Amino acid sequence: MANRQLLREIRLVHAEVNGIYGHRRIHAELLAQGFACGRHRIAGLMRRNGIRVRHCRPVSGGQHLLPVAPNLLQRQFAAGGDINQRWVSDMTYDVPPVLSST
């Protein structure tokens, strides 16, 4: 009976976070909500009931629909004698993957 109630709560948390939490984070969430349960018990219930983590795949190879700035340096990073001739930075951000039709 207790396992059924706990499984219901696991499924609720799993759905709320779109499936990206594993048993450790679900355990922390259930503890915060006041449920007394062990991490290994949650892991076992998830495994036996087919509740799996949805892994987010990073975008690689520039496969996104956002504009890309032109490459003005062409990998020539060494600046001449003047200070502030070339500035370089990098930005990291999450972009939803482009879904292919294949």
PDB file of C-alpha atoms in Angstrom:
ATOM      1  CA  MET A   1       0.000   0.000   0.000  1.00  0.00           C
ATOM      2  CA  ALA A   2       2.782   2.419   0.940  1.00  0.00           C
ATOM      3  CA  ASN A   3       4.685   1.563  -2.233  1.00  0.00           C
ATOM      4  CA  ARG A   4       1.644   2.377  -4.380  1.00  0.00           C
ATOM      5  CA  GLN A   5       1.278   5.791  -2.737  1.00  0.00           C
ATOM      6  CA  LEU A   6       5.006   6.439  -3.085  1.00  0.00           C
ATOM      7  CA  LEU A   7       4.924   5.345  -6.736  1.00  0.00           C
ATOM      8  CA  ARG A   8       2.075   7.793  -7.373  1.00  0.00           C
ATOM      9  CA  GLU A   9       4.159  10.608  -5.883  1.00  0.00           C
ATOM     10  CA  ILE A  10       7.239   9.551  -7.870  1.00  0.00           C
ATOM     11  CA  ARG A  11       5.207   9.675 -11.076  1.00  0.00           C
ATOM     12  CA  LEU A  12       3.845  13.116 -10.180  1.00  0.00           C
ATOM     13  CA  VAL A  13       7.316  14.546  -9.545  1.00  0.00           C
ATOM     14  CA  HIS A  14       8.687  12.815 -12.651  1.00  0.00           C
ATOM     15  CA  ALA A  15       5.931  14.366 -14.783  1.00  0.00           C
ATOM     16  CA  GLU A  16       6.338  17.829 -13.227  1.00  0.00           C
ATOM     17  CA  VAL A  17      10.027  17.953 -14.165  1.00  0.00           C
ATOM     18  CA  ASN A  18       9.463  16.475 -17.644  1.00  0.00           C
ATOM     19  CA  GLY A  19      11.342  13.303 -16.784  1.00  0.00           C
ATOM     20  CA  ILE A  20      14.770  14.843 -16.226  1.00  0.00           C
ATOM     21  CA  TYR A  21      15.129  13.971 -12.514  1.00  0.00           C
ATOM     22  CA  GLY A  22      16.691  10.686 -11.494  1.00  0.00           C
ATOM     23  CA  HIS A  23      16.137   8.851  -8.216  1.00  0.00           C
ATOM     24  CA  ARG A  24      18.456  11.152  -6.224  1.00  0.00           C
ATOM     25  CA  ARG A  25      16.673  14.357  -7.171  1.00  0.00           C
ATOM     26  CA  ILE A  26      13.232  12.768  -6.877  1.00  0.00           C
ATOM     27  CA  HIS A  27      14.253  11.564  -3.411  1.00  0.00           C
ATOM     28  CA  ALA A  28      15.255  15.119  -2.432  1.00  0.00           C
ATOM     29  CA  GLU A  29      11.987  16.491  -3.827  1.00  0.00           C
ATOM     30  CA  LEU A  30       9.879  13.949  -1.925  1.00  0.00           C
ATOM     31  CA  LEU A  31      11.777  14.654   1.300  1.00  0.00           C
ATOM     32  CA  ALA A  32      11.082  18.365   0.813  1.00  0.00           C
ATOM     33  CA  GLN A  33       7.392  17.533   0.416  1.00  0.00           C
ATOM     34  CA  GLY A  34       7.425  15.613   3.693  1.00  0.00           C
ATOM     35  CA  PHE A  35       7.547  12.001   2.490  1.00  0.00           C
ATOM     36  CA  ALA A  36       9.799   9.697   4.522  1.00  0.00           C
ATOM     37  CA  CYS A  37      11.432   7.273   2.111  1.00  0.00           C
ATOM     38  CA  GLY A  38      14.844   5.979   1.150  1.00  0.00           C
ATOM     39  CA  ARG A  39      16.731   6.784  -2.032  1.00  0.00           C
ATOM     40  CA  HIS A  40      17.289   3.111  -2.865  1.00  0.00           C
ATOM     41  CA  ARG A  41      13.600   2.362  -2.401  1.00  0.00           C
ATOM     42  CA  ILE A  42      12.751   5.106  -4.898  1.00  0.00           C
ATOM     43  CA  ALA A  43      15.384   3.801  -7.321  1.00  0.00           C
ATOM     44  CA  GLY A  44      13.926   0.285  -7.089  1.00  0.00           C
ATOM     45  CA  LEU A  45      10.366   1.473  -7.615  1.00  0.00           C
ATOM     46  CA  MET A  46      11.414   3.533 -10.613  1.00  0.00           C
ATOM     47  CA  ARG A  47      13.358   0.629 -12.121  1.00  0.00           C
ATOM     48  CA  ARG A  48      10.565  -1.929 -11.595  1.00  0.00           C
ATOM     49  CA  ASN A  49       7.940   0.395 -13.060  1.00  0.00           C
ATOM     50  CA  GLY A  50       9.926   1.561 -16.081  1.00  0.00           C
ATOM     51  CA  ILE A  51      10.293   5.169 -14.956  1.00  0.00           C
ATOM     52  CA  ARG A  52      13.430   6.371 -16.694  1.00  0.00           C
ATOM     53  CA  VAL A  53      15.325   9.622 -16.896  1.00  0.00           C
ATOM     54  CA  ARG A  54      14.956  11.528 -20.142  1.00  0.00           C
ATOM     55  CA  HIS A  55      18.466  12.600 -21.090  1.00  0.00           C
ATOM     56  CA  CYS A  56      18.899  16.007 -22.673  1.00  0.00           C
ATOM     57  CA  ARG A  57      21.266  15.870 -25.591  1.00  0.00           C
ATOM     58  CA  PRO A  58      23.464  18.906 -26.173  1.00  0.00           C
ATOM     59  CA  VAL A  59      23.359  20.662 -29.512  1.00  0.00           C
ATOM     60  CA  SER A  60      26.545  20.064 -31.431  1.00  0.00           C
ATOM     61  CA  GLY A  61      27.800  21.025 -34.828  1.00  0.00           C
ATOM     62  CA  GLY A  62      25.798  24.259 -34.916  1.00  0.00           C
ATOM     63  CA  GLN A  63      22.500  22.466 -35.518  1.00  0.00           C
ATOM     64  CA  HIS A  64      20.197  25.251 -34.389  1.00  0.00           C
ATOM     65  CA  LEU A  65      18.064  27.927 -35.968  1.00  0.00           C
ATOM     66  CA  LEU A  66      19.704  30.909 -34.270  1.00  0.00           C
ATOM     67  CA  PRO A  67      21.807  33.451 -36.192  1.00  0.00           C
ATOM     68  CA  VAL A  68      25.572  32.891 -36.083  1.00  0.00           C
ATOM     69  CA  ALA A  69      28.010  35.809 -35.960  1.00  0.00           C
ATOM     70  CA  PRO A  70      30.591  35.989 -38.775  1.00  0.00           C
ATOM     71  CA  ASN A  71      34.096  34.681 -38.077  1.00  0.00           C
ATOM     72  CA  LEU A  72      36.088  37.903 -38.405  1.00  0.00           C
ATOM     73  CA  LEU A  73      39.356  36.583 -36.950  1.00  0.00           C
ATOM     74  CA  GLN A  74      39.639  33.420 -39.049  1.00  0.00           C
ATOM     75  CA  ARG A  75      41.564  31.828 -36.127  1.00  0.00           C
ATOM     76  CA  GLN A  76      44.214  34.580 -36.180  1.00  0.00           C
ATOM     77  CA  PHE A  77      44.185  35.233 -32.426  1.00  0.00           C
ATOM     78  CA  ALA A  78      47.589  36.900 -32.053  1.00  0.00           C
ATOM     79  CA  ALA A  79      47.076  40.639 -31.830  1.00  0.00           C
ATOM     80  CA  GLY A  80      49.572  43.080 -33.248  1.00  0.00           C
ATOM     81  CA  GLY A  81      51.257  45.747 -31.128  1.00  0.00           C
ATOM     82  CA  ASP A  82      48.104  47.648 -30.149  1.00  0.00           C
ATOM     83  CA  ILE A  83      46.143  46.812 -27.029  1.00  0.00           C
ATOM     84  CA  ASN A  84      42.398  46.174 -27.458  1.00  0.00           C
ATOM     85  CA  GLN A  85      42.724  45.161 -31.097  1.00  0.00           C
ATOM     86  CA  ARG A  86      40.951  41.845 -30.687  1.00  0.00           C
ATOM     87  CA  TRP A  87      38.561  40.728 -28.010  1.00  0.00           C
ATOM     88  CA  VAL A  88      37.325  37.165 -27.807  1.00  0.00           C
ATOM     89  CA  SER A  89      34.509  35.656 -25.752  1.00  0.00           C
ATOM     90  CA  ASP A  90      32.390  32.545 -25.658  1.00  0.00           C
ATOM     91  CA  MET A  91      28.726  32.018 -24.804  1.00  0.00           C
ATOM     92  CA  THR A  92      27.109  28.785 -23.754  1.00  0.00           C
ATOM     93  CA  TYR A  93      23.360  28.420 -23.818  1.00  0.00           C
ATOM     94  CA  ASP A  94      20.710  25.726 -24.101  1.00  0.00           C
ATOM     95  CA  VAL A  95      18.975  25.441 -27.438  1.00  0.00           C
ATOM     96  CA  PRO A  96      16.210  22.944 -28.150  1.00  0.00           C
ATOM     97  CA  PRO A  97      17.417  20.332 -30.635  1.00  0.00           C
ATOM     98  CA  VAL A  98      16.282  20.481 -34.222  1.00  0.00           C
ATOM     99  CA  LEU A  99      14.029  17.525 -34.891  1.00  0.00           C
ATOM    100  CA  SER A 100      14.737  15.694 -38.116  1.00  0.00           C
ATOM    101  CA  SER A 101      12.046  14.049 -40.186  1.00  0.00           C
ATOM    102  CA  THR A 102      13.987  10.797 -40.546  1.00  0.00           C
TER     103      THR A 102
END
